[in-house]
Coordinates of C-alpha atoms in Angstrom, one line a residue:
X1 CA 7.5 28.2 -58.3
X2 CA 11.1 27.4 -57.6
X3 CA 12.3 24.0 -59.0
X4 CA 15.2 22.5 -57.3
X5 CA 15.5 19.3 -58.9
X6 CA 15.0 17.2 -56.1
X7 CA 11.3 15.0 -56.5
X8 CA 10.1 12.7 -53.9
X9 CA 8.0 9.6 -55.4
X10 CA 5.4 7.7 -53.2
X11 CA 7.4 4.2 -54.2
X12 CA 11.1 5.8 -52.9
X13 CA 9.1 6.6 -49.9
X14 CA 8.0 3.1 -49.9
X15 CA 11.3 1.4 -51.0
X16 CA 13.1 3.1 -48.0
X17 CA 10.6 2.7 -45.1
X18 CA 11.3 -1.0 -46.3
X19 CA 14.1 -1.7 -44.2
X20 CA 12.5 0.2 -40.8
X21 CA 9.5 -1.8 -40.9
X22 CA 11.4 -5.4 -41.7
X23 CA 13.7 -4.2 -38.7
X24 CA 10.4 -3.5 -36.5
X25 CA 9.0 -6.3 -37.0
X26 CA 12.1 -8.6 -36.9
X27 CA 12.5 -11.0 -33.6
X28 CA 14.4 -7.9 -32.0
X29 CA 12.4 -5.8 -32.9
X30 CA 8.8 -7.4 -31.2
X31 CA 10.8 -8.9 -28.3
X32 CA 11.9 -4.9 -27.8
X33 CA 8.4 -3.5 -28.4
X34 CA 6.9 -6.1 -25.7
X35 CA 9.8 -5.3 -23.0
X36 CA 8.8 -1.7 -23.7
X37 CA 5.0 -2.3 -23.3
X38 CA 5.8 -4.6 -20.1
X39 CA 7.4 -1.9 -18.7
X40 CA 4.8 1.0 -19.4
X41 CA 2.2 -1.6 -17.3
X42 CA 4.5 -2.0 -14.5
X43 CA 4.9 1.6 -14.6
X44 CA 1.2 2.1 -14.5
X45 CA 0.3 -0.4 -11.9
X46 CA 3.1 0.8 -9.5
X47 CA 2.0 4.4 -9.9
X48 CA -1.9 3.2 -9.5
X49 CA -1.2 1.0 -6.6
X50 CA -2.5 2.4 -3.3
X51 CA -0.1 3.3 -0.5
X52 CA -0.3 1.0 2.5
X53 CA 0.2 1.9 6.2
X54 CA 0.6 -0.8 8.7
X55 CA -0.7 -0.5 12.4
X56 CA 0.4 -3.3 14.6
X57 CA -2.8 -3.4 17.4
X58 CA -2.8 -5.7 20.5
X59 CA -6.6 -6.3 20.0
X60 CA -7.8 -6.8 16.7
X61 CA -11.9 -6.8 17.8
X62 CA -11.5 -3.5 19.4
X63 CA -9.5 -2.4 16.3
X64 CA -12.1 -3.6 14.1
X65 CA -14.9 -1.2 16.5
X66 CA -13.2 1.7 16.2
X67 CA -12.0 2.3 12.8
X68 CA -14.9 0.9 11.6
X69 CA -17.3 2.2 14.6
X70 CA -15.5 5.3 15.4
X71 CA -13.6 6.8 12.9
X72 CA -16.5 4.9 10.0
X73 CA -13.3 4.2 7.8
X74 CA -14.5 2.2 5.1
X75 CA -13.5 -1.4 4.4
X76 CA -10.8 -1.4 1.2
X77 CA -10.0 -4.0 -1.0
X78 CA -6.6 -6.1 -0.3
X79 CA -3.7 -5.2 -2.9
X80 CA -2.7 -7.9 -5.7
X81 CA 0.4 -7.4 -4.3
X82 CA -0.3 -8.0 -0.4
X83 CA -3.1 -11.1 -1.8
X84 CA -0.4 -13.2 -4.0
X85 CA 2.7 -12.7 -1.7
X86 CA 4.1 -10.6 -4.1
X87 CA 6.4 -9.0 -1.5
X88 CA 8.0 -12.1 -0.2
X89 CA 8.7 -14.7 -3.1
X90 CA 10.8 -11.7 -4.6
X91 CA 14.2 -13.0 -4.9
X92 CA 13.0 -15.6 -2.8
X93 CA 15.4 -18.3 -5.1
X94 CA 18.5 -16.5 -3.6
X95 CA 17.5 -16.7 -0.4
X96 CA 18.8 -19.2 2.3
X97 CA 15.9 -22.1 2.7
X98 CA 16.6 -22.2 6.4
X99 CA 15.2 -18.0 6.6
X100 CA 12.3 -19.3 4.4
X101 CA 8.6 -19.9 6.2
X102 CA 7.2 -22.9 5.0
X103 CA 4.1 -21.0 3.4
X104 CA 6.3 -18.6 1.2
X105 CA 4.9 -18.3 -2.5
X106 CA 1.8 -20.0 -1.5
X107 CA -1.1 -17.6 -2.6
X108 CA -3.2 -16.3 1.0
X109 CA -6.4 -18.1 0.8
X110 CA -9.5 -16.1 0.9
X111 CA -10.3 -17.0 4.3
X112 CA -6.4 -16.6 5.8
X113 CA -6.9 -14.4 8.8
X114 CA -4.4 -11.3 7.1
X115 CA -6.0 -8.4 9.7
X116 CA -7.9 -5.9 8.4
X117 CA -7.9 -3.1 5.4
X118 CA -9.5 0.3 5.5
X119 CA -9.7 3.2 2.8
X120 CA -8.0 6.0 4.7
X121 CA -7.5 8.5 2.0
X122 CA -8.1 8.4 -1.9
X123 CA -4.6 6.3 -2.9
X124 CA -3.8 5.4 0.7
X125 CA -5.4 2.0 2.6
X126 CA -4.8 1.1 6.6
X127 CA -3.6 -2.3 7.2
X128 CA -4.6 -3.4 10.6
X129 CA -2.7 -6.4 12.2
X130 CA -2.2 -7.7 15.6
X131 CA 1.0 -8.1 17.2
X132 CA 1.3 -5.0 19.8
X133 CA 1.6 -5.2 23.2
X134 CA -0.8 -3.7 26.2
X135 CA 0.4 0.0 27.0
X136 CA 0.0 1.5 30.5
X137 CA -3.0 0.5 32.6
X138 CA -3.6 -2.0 30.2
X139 CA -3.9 0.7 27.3
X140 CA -4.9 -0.6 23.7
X141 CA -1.8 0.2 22.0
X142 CA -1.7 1.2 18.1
X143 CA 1.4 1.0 16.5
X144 CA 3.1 2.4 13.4
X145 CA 6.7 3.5 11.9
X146 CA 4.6 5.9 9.8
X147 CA 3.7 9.5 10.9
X148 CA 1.6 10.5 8.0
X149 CA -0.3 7.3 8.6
X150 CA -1.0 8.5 12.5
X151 CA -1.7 12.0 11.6
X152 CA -4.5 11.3 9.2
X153 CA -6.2 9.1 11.8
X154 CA -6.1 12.0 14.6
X155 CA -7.5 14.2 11.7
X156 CA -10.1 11.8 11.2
X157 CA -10.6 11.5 14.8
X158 CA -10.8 14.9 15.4
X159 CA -13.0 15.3 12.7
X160 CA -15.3 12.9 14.0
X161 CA -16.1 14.4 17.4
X162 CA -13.2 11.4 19.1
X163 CA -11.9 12.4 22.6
X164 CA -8.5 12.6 22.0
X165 CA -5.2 14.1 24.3
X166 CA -1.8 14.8 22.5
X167 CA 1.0 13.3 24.7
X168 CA 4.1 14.7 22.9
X169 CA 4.8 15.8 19.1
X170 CA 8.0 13.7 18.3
X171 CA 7.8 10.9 18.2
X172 CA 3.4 11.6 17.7
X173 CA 2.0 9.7 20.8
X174 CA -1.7 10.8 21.4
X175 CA -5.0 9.0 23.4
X176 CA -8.2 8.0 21.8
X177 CA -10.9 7.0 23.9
X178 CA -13.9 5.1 22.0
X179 CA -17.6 4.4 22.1
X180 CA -17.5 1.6 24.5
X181 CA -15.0 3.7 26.7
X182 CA -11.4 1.8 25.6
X183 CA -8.5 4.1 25.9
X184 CA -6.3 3.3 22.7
X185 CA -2.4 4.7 22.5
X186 CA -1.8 5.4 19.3
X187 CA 2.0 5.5 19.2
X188 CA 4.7 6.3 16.1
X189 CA 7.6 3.9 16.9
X190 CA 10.7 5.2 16.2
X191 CA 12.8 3.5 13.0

């Protein structure tokens, strides 16, 4: 055994972790510990948090019939973030009150007519609203800035047996007819 004259004792281990717990466990140290926990949750819940698509539809009822009817998309819970307003009281106290709406920060009630949510994929949701205009021939149109979002419902269309006729590529445009015999134009609008 080779001696080299060096011997650790339990109590110098002790007498030097001393100062690197008092430092831990000083004000700077918690209030650094909790910013670096509150920032692991955020991490989490923004990585978690599904993706939405929006689809702006002139007739929400005949929305409702064929995701639901159709394309049997499954209803989805509304995201904390969409439910408390998250998106809009952010930085909302540097903003000019005259851009304002005179319901910002107020939390939706349960009953507040916010369109309707369906579970499109595993992480991804379909937020219905109303808003478009008729199309051609008084066409149901479906609107969205998102082509992933438009390509997953053709898939699901197709999948399901839906009569459907690709218009053109880019920007996707493509015709859906439904079960009660409503032509829908689902259209990706150009950003």
């Amino acid at each position: 055994m080779v001696h080299t004259g060096f011997t650790l004792s339990t109590d110098s281990v002790v007498v030097a972790a001393l100062p690197l717990v008092d430092t831990l466990f000083s004000t700077q140290g918690i209030m650094v510990m909790l910013l670096a926990a509150y920032a692991v949750a955020m991490w989490m819940f923004l990585t978690s948090a599904p993706k939405v698509h929006t689809v702006m539809v002139s007739d929400l009822e005949i929305a409702r019939q064929f995701y639901e009817g159709e394309l049997q998309l499954p209803a989805a819970d509304v995201p904390l973030h969409y439910y408390y307003n998250y998106e809009q009281t952010l930085g909302a106290a540097t903003v000019d009150p005259l851009y304002l709406s005179a319901d910002i920060g107020v939390p939706r009630r349960n009953d507040a007519p916010d369109g309707l949510w369906y579970q499109l994929k595993k992480n991804a949701q379909l937020h219905v609203i109303s808003g478009a205009s008729l199309g051609q021939k008084h066409r149901q149109r479906h609107v969205c800035f998102d082509r992933d979002c438009l390509e997953e419902v053709l898939l699901r269309a197709q999948s399901y047996g839906t009569k459907y006729k690709i218009r053109s590529e880019k920007p996707l445009n493509f015709l859906v007819k439904d079960l009660q015999g409503h032509v829908i134009e689902m259209v990706e609008a150009n950003s």
